[in-house]
XYZ file of C-alpha atoms in Angstrom:
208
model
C -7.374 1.074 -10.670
C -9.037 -2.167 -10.034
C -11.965 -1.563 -7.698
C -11.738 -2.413 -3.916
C -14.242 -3.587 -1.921
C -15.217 -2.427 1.599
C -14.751 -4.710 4.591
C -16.839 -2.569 6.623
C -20.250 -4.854 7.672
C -21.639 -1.240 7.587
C -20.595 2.122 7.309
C -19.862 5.192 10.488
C -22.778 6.974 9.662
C -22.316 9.369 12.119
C -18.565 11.504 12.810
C -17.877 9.953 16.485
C -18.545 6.210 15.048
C -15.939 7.454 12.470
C -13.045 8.380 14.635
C -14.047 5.307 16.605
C -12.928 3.407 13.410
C -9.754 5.223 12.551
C -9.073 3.995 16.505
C -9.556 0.608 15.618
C -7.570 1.164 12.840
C -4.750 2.565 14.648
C -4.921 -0.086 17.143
C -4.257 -2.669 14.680
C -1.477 -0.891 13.007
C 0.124 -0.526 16.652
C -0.299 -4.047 17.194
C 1.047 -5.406 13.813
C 4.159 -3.677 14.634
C 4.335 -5.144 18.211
C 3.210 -8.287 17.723
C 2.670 -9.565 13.873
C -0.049 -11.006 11.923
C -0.668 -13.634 14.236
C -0.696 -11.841 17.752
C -3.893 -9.656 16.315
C -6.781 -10.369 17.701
C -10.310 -8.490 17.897
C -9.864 -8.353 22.130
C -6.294 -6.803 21.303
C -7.780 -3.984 18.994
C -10.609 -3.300 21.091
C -8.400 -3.098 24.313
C -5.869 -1.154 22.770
C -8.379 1.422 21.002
C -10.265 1.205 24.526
C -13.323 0.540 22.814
C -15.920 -2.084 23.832
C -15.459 -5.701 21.958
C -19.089 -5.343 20.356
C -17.715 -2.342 18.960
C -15.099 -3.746 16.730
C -17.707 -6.283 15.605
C -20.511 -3.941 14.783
C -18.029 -2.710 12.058
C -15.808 -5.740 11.771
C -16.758 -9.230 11.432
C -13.435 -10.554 12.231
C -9.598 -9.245 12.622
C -9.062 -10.163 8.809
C -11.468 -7.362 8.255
C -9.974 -4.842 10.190
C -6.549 -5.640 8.575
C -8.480 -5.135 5.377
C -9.391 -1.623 6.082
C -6.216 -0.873 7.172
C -4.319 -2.060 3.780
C -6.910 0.107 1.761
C -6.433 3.159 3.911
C -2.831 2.194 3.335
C -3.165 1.967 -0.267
C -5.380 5.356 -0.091
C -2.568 6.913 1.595
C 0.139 6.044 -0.969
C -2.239 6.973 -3.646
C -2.767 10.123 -1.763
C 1.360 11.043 -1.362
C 2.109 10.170 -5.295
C -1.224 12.382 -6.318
C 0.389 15.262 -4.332
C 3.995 14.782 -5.813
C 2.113 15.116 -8.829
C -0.066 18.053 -8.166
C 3.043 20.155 -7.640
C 3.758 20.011 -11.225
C 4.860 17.797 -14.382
C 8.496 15.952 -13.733
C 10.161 15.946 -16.710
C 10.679 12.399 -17.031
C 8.140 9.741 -16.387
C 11.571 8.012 -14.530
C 11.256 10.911 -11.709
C 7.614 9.618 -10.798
C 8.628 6.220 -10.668
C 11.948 6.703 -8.525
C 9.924 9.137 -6.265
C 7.176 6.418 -5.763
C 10.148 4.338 -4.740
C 10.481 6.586 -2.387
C 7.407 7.055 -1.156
C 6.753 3.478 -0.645
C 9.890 3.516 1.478
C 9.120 6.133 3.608
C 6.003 4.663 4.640
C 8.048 1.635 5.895
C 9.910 3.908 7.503
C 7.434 5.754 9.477
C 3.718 5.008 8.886
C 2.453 2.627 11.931
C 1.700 -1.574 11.138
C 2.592 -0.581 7.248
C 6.198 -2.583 7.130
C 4.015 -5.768 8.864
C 0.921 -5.416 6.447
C 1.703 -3.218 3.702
C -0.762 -3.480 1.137
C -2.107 -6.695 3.038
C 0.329 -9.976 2.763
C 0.693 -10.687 6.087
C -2.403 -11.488 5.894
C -3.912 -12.152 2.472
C -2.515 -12.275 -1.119
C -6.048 -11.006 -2.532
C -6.907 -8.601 0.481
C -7.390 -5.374 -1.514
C -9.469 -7.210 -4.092
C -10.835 -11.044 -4.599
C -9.844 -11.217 -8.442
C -6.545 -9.430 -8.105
C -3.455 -10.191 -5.661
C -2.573 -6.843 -4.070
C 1.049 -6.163 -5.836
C -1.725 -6.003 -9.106
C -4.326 -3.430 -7.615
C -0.826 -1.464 -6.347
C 0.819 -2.110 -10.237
C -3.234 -0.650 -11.508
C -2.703 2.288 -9.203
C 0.749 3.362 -10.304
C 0.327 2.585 -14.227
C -2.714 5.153 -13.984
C -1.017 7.477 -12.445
C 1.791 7.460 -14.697
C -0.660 6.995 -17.916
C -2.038 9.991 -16.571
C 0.564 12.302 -16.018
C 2.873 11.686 -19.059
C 0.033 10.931 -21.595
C 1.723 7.158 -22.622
C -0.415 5.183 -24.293
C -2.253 2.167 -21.868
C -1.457 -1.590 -23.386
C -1.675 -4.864 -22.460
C 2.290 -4.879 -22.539
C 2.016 -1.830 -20.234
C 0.153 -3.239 -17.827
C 2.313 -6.577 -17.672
C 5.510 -4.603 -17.644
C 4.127 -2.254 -14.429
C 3.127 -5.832 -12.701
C 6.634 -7.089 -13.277
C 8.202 -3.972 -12.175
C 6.394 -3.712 -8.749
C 6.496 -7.256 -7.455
C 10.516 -6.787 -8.668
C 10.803 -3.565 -6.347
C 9.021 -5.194 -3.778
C 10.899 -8.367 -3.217
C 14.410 -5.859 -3.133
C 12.948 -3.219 -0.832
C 11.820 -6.640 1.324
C 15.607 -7.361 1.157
C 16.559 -4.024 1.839
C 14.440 -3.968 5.111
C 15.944 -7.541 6.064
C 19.308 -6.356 5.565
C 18.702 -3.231 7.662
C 15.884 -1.899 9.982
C 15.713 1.473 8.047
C 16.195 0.040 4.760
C 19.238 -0.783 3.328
C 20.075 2.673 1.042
C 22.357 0.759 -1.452
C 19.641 -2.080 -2.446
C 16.743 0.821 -2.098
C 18.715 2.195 -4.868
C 19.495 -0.362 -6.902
C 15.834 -1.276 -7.081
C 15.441 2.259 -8.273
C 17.483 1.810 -10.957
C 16.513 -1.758 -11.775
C 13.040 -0.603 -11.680
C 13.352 2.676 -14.217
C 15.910 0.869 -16.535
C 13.356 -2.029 -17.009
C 10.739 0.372 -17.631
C 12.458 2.646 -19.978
C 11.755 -0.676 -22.758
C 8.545 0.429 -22.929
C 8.269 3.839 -21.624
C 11.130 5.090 -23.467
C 10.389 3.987 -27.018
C 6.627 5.303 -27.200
C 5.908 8.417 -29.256
């Protein structure tokens, strides 16, 4: 996976400056899903996190920040639910761990607070998770690991391009899917499913 920067100005040493982050964090997510991009502001998180306004900023310099540390811990989080799918055992097609990512990504749509506003930071930046990458690559990094990984394909440059193509094609239909309806359209989810493994299968499918 490409490697992510922090946009902490300095790290919770300490386990009650911690938690006082993940509120911040929260706050932001809350108000992303109330509001948008553009109704965030620093006073908003540290009102709704009932923190003082120097807070935010002694870990934040500025609500672009705080949406950045929310995209990574949303990125962390996905990471976190396709490890586990994973750790339960091999699927026995490489198809089953893409269509269950899918899923995954879905679901956090779905229910995970600010995460159908921000996802993986667009709202608010195209190179939030990383300066030399736009996001839909570091996400594309993540997956193609995961899936090197687990089925033991071998990682090329055509690999790499083909994973690219295939997430910023799932993401513009599960976009559509979430326009269409406010759960997610099932039929499109599923056709970008499909779209998605059939696509892949070039590649995937004809390695030794």
């Amino acid at each position: 996976m490409t490697e992510t920067g922090t946009p902490l100005r300095r790290r919770p040493a300490q386990r009650r400056s911690a938690e006082r982050v993940q509120r911040m964090l929260d706050a932001c997510a809350e108000i992303l899903d109330e509001s948008g991009y553009e109704g965030l502001s620093t006073t908003r998180i540290a009102q709704r996190a009932g923190v003082a306004i120097g807070s935010v900023y002694q870990f934040f310099p500025d609500k672009r920040a705080v949406a950045q540390a929310l995209a990574l811990r949303n990125l962390e989080q996905f990471g976190e639910r396709i490890g586990d799918l994973l750790a339960g055992g091999p699927l026995e097609r490489w198809s089953e761990t893409v269509g269950q990512a899918v899923d995954i990504f879905v679901e956090m749509h779905r229910t995970v607070p600010g995460f159908r506003v921000l996802r993986f930071g667009d709202a608010a930046d195209l190179h939030l998770l990383d300066e030399s990458a736009d996001n839909n690559a570091v996400v594309a990094g993540r997956l193609r690991e995961l899936i090197v990984r687990s089925t033991g394909v071998a990682d090329t440059p055509a690999l790499e391009r083909a994973f690219a193509i295939a997430v910023e094609t799932a993401d513009a239909l599960i976009k559509m899917a979430f326009r269409r309806e406010p759960d997610g359209d099932d039929l499109v989810i599923d056709e970008a499913k499909g779209l998605v493994q059939s696509y892949l299968s070039t590649y995937l499918d004809r390695q030794p």
